[in-house]
Amino acid sequence: MVAPLAQNDLPALLESLLFVSAQPALLSKLAQALEVDEADVEAALEELAVNHDANRRGLRVQRKRDRVQLITAPAAAPYVERYLGLDLSSKLSTAALEALAVVAYRQPLTRTEIEAVRGVNCDGVLRTLMARELVEPVGRLEQAGRPYLYGTTFQFLQYFGLESLDALPPLPEGQVTGKILEQISEEAK
C-alpha cells in the first residue's frame, strides 16, 4: 500500500522516478504512477528544475514535449566523459550543423523542406545525423508519398547542453543556422 502523497513530496518523488527511468519518461505515466494530475507533475518538475539550477547540482531536468529525463549538468560533461572513458569531442561538419539547425528551429519537417532551406541535397547529412541519434523520424506528412517528418532527439539536447528546445537562442535576422549551433556547441563544452 502506498502512503498518501503530500504535495511538497512530489518533486523528490519525481526525481526518484526519473533517476530509475532507463528512457525519457512520459508525463502521463509519471502522473499515473504518483496518482496526481499532469498539471501537478508539471509544477513539481519546474520546482525540481529550478532547485537543481539554483543549487548548482550535478543533474538537470531535460524536457522534450511530453517526455522528461534527468541528465548530467553540462559543466560536468568533460569529467563524466573522462570518468567513462568516452570521446564525445568529435565535431559535426558545417553541412551537418546547418541541416541540424534547420531541423532544430523548424521541426517537424521533411527532407525536401530541409533541402529547400539549405539549397543542396542532404541525404548523406541526414543519415549521419540519424546515425549519431541527433535527428529522428517523428511522423509522416499526410500527402502523396507520405514523406517522413524529422525532429531532434534527446541526444540533440544533450550534445548541445540544452535542457529543452525552448533553450535554443532566437536566430538573429540573416544568421546562418549552422553557425548558431556551432556557438552553442562551443559554449556547452
mmCIF file of C-alpha atoms in Angstrom:
data_model
loop_
_atom_site.group_PDB
_atom_site.id
_atom_site.type_symbol
_atom_site.label_atom_id
_atom_site.label_comp_id
_atom_site.label_asym_id
_atom_site.label_seq_id
_atom_site.Cartn_x
_atom_site.Cartn_y
_atom_site.Cartn_z
ATOM 1 C CA MET A 1 0.000 0.000 0.000
ATOM 2 C CA VAL A 2 1.332 3.417 -0.979
ATOM 3 C CA ALA A 3 1.046 6.189 1.609
ATOM 4 C CA PRO A 4 -0.937 9.311 0.655
ATOM 5 C CA LEU A 5 1.200 11.793 -1.225
ATOM 6 C CA ALA A 6 1.961 15.193 0.292
ATOM 7 C CA GLN A 7 2.267 17.888 -2.392
ATOM 8 C CA ASN A 8 5.684 19.031 -1.115
ATOM 9 C CA ASP A 9 6.983 15.448 -1.556
ATOM 10 C CA LEU A 10 6.194 15.462 -5.279
ATOM 11 C CA PRO A 11 9.498 16.957 -6.587
ATOM 12 C CA ALA A 12 11.599 14.429 -4.641
ATOM 13 C CA LEU A 13 9.407 11.530 -5.754
ATOM 14 C CA LEU A 14 9.601 12.671 -9.378
ATOM 15 C CA GLU A 15 13.372 12.901 -9.070
ATOM 16 C CA SER A 16 13.447 9.298 -7.834
ATOM 17 C CA LEU A 17 11.259 8.059 -10.695
ATOM 18 C CA LEU A 18 13.347 9.920 -13.269
ATOM 19 C CA PHE A 19 16.556 8.587 -11.722
ATOM 20 C CA VAL A 20 15.467 4.972 -12.191
ATOM 21 C CA SER A 21 13.980 5.514 -15.672
ATOM 22 C CA ALA A 22 16.128 4.000 -18.398
ATOM 23 C CA GLN A 23 14.420 6.166 -21.034
ATOM 24 C CA PRO A 24 12.823 9.624 -21.012
ATOM 25 C CA ALA A 25 9.562 9.281 -19.072
ATOM 26 C CA LEU A 26 6.136 10.301 -20.312
ATOM 27 C CA LEU A 27 4.483 12.978 -18.168
ATOM 28 C CA SER A 28 1.235 10.989 -18.243
ATOM 29 C CA LYS A 29 2.994 7.875 -16.928
ATOM 30 C CA LEU A 30 4.620 9.866 -14.101
ATOM 31 C CA ALA A 31 1.233 11.357 -13.171
ATOM 32 C CA GLN A 32 -0.355 7.912 -13.238
ATOM 33 C CA ALA A 33 2.376 6.378 -11.057
ATOM 34 C CA LEU A 34 2.039 9.162 -8.497
ATOM 35 C CA GLU A 35 -1.762 9.333 -8.766
ATOM 36 C CA VAL A 36 -1.751 13.075 -9.440
ATOM 37 C CA ASP A 37 -2.764 15.322 -12.337
ATOM 38 C CA GLU A 38 -0.294 16.124 -15.105
ATOM 39 C CA ALA A 39 -0.531 19.779 -14.022
ATOM 40 C CA ASP A 40 0.838 18.758 -10.610
ATOM 41 C CA VAL A 41 3.673 16.888 -12.329
ATOM 42 C CA GLU A 42 4.409 19.966 -14.487
ATOM 43 C CA ALA A 43 4.593 22.225 -11.414
ATOM 44 C CA ALA A 44 6.776 19.782 -9.476
ATOM 45 C CA LEU A 45 9.124 19.349 -12.457
ATOM 46 C CA GLU A 46 9.514 23.121 -12.680
ATOM 47 C CA GLU A 47 10.313 23.256 -8.957
ATOM 48 C CA LEU A 48 12.814 20.416 -9.365
ATOM 49 C CA ALA A 49 14.487 22.125 -12.340
ATOM 50 C CA VAL A 50 14.761 25.447 -10.506
ATOM 51 C CA ASN A 51 16.171 23.680 -7.440
ATOM 52 C CA HIS A 52 18.824 21.859 -9.498
ATOM 53 C CA ASP A 53 19.854 25.073 -11.262
ATOM 54 C CA ALA A 54 19.816 27.307 -8.189
ATOM 55 C CA ASN A 55 21.830 24.882 -6.075
ATOM 56 C CA ARG A 56 24.318 24.080 -8.858
ATOM 57 C CA ARG A 57 23.508 20.385 -8.627
ATOM 58 C CA GLY A 58 25.165 17.846 -10.900
ATOM 59 C CA LEU A 59 21.892 16.903 -12.568
ATOM 60 C CA ARG A 60 19.408 18.812 -14.710
ATOM 61 C CA VAL A 61 15.820 18.165 -15.751
ATOM 62 C CA GLN A 62 15.578 17.860 -19.525
ATOM 63 C CA ARG A 63 12.240 18.066 -21.361
ATOM 64 C CA LYS A 64 11.127 17.444 -24.892
ATOM 65 C CA ARG A 65 7.415 17.802 -25.479
ATOM 66 C CA ASP A 66 5.673 15.247 -23.226
ATOM 67 C CA ARG A 67 8.837 13.439 -22.096
ATOM 68 C CA VAL A 68 11.331 14.253 -19.366
ATOM 69 C CA GLN A 69 14.593 12.825 -18.024
ATOM 70 C CA LEU A 70 17.455 13.615 -15.680
ATOM 71 C CA ILE A 71 20.793 14.413 -17.299
ATOM 72 C CA THR A 72 24.198 15.413 -16.009
ATOM 73 C CA ALA A 73 24.862 19.137 -15.850
ATOM 74 C CA PRO A 74 26.634 20.456 -18.961
ATOM 75 C CA ALA A 75 29.513 21.763 -16.818
ATOM 76 C CA ALA A 76 30.192 18.195 -15.677
ATOM 77 C CA ALA A 77 30.467 16.823 -19.240
ATOM 78 C CA PRO A 78 34.278 16.735 -19.532
ATOM 79 C CA TYR A 79 34.592 14.972 -16.173
ATOM 80 C CA VAL A 80 31.854 12.460 -16.973
ATOM 81 C CA GLU A 81 33.473 11.769 -20.362
ATOM 82 C CA ARG A 82 36.870 11.204 -18.748
ATOM 83 C CA TYR A 83 35.395 9.022 -15.975
ATOM 84 C CA LEU A 84 33.541 6.850 -18.505
ATOM 85 C CA GLY A 85 36.417 6.821 -20.992
ATOM 86 C CA LEU A 86 34.354 8.479 -23.723
ATOM 87 C CA ASP A 87 35.435 10.775 -26.530
ATOM 88 C CA LEU A 88 32.448 12.913 -27.423
ATOM 89 C CA SER A 89 34.530 15.716 -28.842
ATOM 90 C CA SER A 90 34.192 14.641 -32.480
ATOM 91 C CA LYS A 91 32.699 17.616 -34.206
ATOM 92 C CA LEU A 92 29.944 17.811 -36.748
ATOM 93 C CA SER A 93 30.722 19.121 -40.215
ATOM 94 C CA THR A 94 29.434 22.538 -41.241
ATOM 95 C CA ALA A 95 26.895 20.845 -43.530
ATOM 96 C CA ALA A 96 25.674 18.651 -40.670
ATOM 97 C CA LEU A 97 25.411 21.652 -38.324
ATOM 98 C CA GLU A 98 23.432 23.590 -40.915
ATOM 99 C CA ALA A 99 20.999 20.730 -41.535
ATOM 100 C CA LEU A 100 20.685 20.080 -37.810
ATOM 101 C CA ALA A 101 19.940 23.742 -37.145
ATOM 102 C CA VAL A 102 17.243 23.746 -39.813
ATOM 103 C CA VAL A 103 15.618 20.729 -38.155
ATOM 104 C CA ALA A 104 16.006 22.174 -34.645
ATOM 105 C CA TYR A 105 14.417 25.509 -35.472
ATOM 106 C CA ARG A 106 11.709 24.354 -37.901
ATOM 107 C CA GLN A 107 10.753 20.852 -36.776
ATOM 108 C CA PRO A 108 8.941 18.781 -37.772
ATOM 109 C CA LEU A 109 9.865 18.961 -41.457
ATOM 110 C CA THR A 110 10.596 16.702 -44.419
ATOM 111 C CA ARG A 111 13.924 16.015 -46.123
ATOM 112 C CA THR A 112 12.700 18.070 -49.097
ATOM 113 C CA GLU A 113 11.982 21.035 -46.808
ATOM 114 C CA ILE A 114 15.467 20.749 -45.269
ATOM 115 C CA GLU A 115 16.987 20.713 -48.756
ATOM 116 C CA ALA A 116 14.893 23.727 -49.797
ATOM 117 C CA VAL A 117 16.291 25.758 -46.884
ATOM 118 C CA ARG A 118 19.883 24.605 -47.414
ATOM 119 C CA GLY A 119 19.750 24.622 -51.216
ATOM 120 C CA VAL A 120 21.573 21.285 -51.547
ATOM 121 C CA ASN A 121 20.871 17.561 -51.254
ATOM 122 C CA CYS A 122 21.021 16.397 -47.647
ATOM 123 C CA ASP A 123 20.594 12.597 -47.872
ATOM 124 C CA GLY A 124 24.090 11.845 -46.555
ATOM 125 C CA VAL A 125 23.996 14.519 -43.880
ATOM 126 C CA LEU A 126 20.586 13.346 -42.684
ATOM 127 C CA ARG A 127 21.854 9.743 -42.485
ATOM 128 C CA THR A 128 24.832 10.947 -40.422
ATOM 129 C CA LEU A 129 22.594 12.917 -38.058
ATOM 130 C CA MET A 130 20.320 9.898 -37.593
ATOM 131 C CA ALA A 131 23.310 7.586 -37.046
ATOM 132 C CA ARG A 132 24.533 9.952 -34.317
ATOM 133 C CA GLU A 133 20.987 9.936 -32.912
ATOM 134 C CA LEU A 134 20.645 13.711 -33.154
ATOM 135 C CA VAL A 135 17.674 13.572 -35.553
ATOM 136 C CA GLU A 136 14.890 11.009 -35.890
ATOM 137 C CA PRO A 137 11.714 10.459 -37.889
ATOM 138 C CA VAL A 138 8.824 11.831 -35.809
ATOM 139 C CA GLY A 139 5.939 11.061 -38.149
ATOM 140 C CA ARG A 140 4.817 11.213 -41.752
ATOM 141 C CA LEU A 141 3.366 14.068 -43.762
ATOM 142 C CA GLU A 142 -0.171 13.343 -44.942
ATOM 143 C CA GLN A 143 0.392 13.955 -48.642
ATOM 144 C CA ALA A 144 1.333 11.919 -51.704
ATOM 145 C CA GLY A 145 4.240 9.622 -50.914
ATOM 146 C CA ARG A 146 3.845 10.207 -47.153
ATOM 147 C CA PRO A 147 7.405 11.510 -46.608
ATOM 148 C CA TYR A 148 8.976 11.273 -43.181
ATOM 149 C CA LEU A 149 8.930 14.274 -40.873
ATOM 150 C CA TYR A 150 12.145 14.784 -38.910
ATOM 151 C CA GLY A 151 12.757 16.261 -35.483
ATOM 152 C CA THR A 152 15.530 16.412 -32.925
ATOM 153 C CA THR A 153 16.147 13.843 -30.182
ATOM 154 C CA PHE A 154 17.074 13.902 -26.518
ATOM 155 C CA GLN A 155 20.655 13.233 -27.648
ATOM 156 C CA PHE A 156 20.485 16.529 -29.578
ATOM 157 C CA LEU A 157 19.627 18.334 -26.354
ATOM 158 C CA GLN A 158 22.452 16.554 -24.531
ATOM 159 C CA TYR A 159 25.005 17.200 -27.284
ATOM 160 C CA PHE A 160 24.346 20.940 -27.113
ATOM 161 C CA GLY A 161 23.849 21.102 -23.343
ATOM 162 C CA LEU A 162 20.236 22.251 -23.620
ATOM 163 C CA GLU A 163 17.511 21.448 -21.122
ATOM 164 C CA SER A 164 14.735 21.832 -23.712
ATOM 165 C CA LEU A 165 14.125 23.163 -27.213
ATOM 166 C CA ASP A 166 12.901 26.362 -25.562
ATOM 167 C CA ALA A 167 16.529 26.967 -24.539
ATOM 168 C CA LEU A 168 17.561 27.430 -28.188
ATOM 169 C CA PRO A 169 18.527 31.064 -28.643
ATOM 170 C CA PRO A 170 16.485 33.091 -31.113
ATOM 171 C CA LEU A 171 18.064 33.270 -34.545
ATOM 172 C CA PRO A 172 19.402 36.728 -35.330
ATOM 173 C CA GLU A 173 17.979 38.006 -38.598
ATOM 174 C CA GLY A 174 20.065 36.781 -41.523
ATOM 175 C CA GLN A 175 22.088 34.384 -39.309
ATOM 176 C CA VAL A 176 23.253 31.165 -40.940
ATOM 177 C CA THR A 177 21.615 28.493 -38.801
ATOM 178 C CA GLY A 178 24.663 26.231 -38.606
ATOM 179 C CA LYS A 179 26.773 28.994 -37.057
ATOM 180 C CA ILE A 180 24.464 29.417 -34.079
ATOM 181 C CA LEU A 181 24.599 25.689 -33.258
ATOM 182 C CA GLU A 182 28.379 25.837 -33.568
ATOM 183 C CA GLN A 183 28.374 28.612 -30.948
ATOM 184 C CA ILE A 184 26.044 26.640 -28.669
ATOM 185 C CA SER A 185 28.274 23.581 -29.044
ATOM 186 C CA GLU A 186 31.374 25.561 -28.043
ATOM 187 C CA GLU A 187 29.583 27.065 -25.023
ATOM 188 C CA ALA A 188 28.417 23.612 -23.884
ATOM 189 C CA LYS A 189 31.958 22.184 -23.848
#
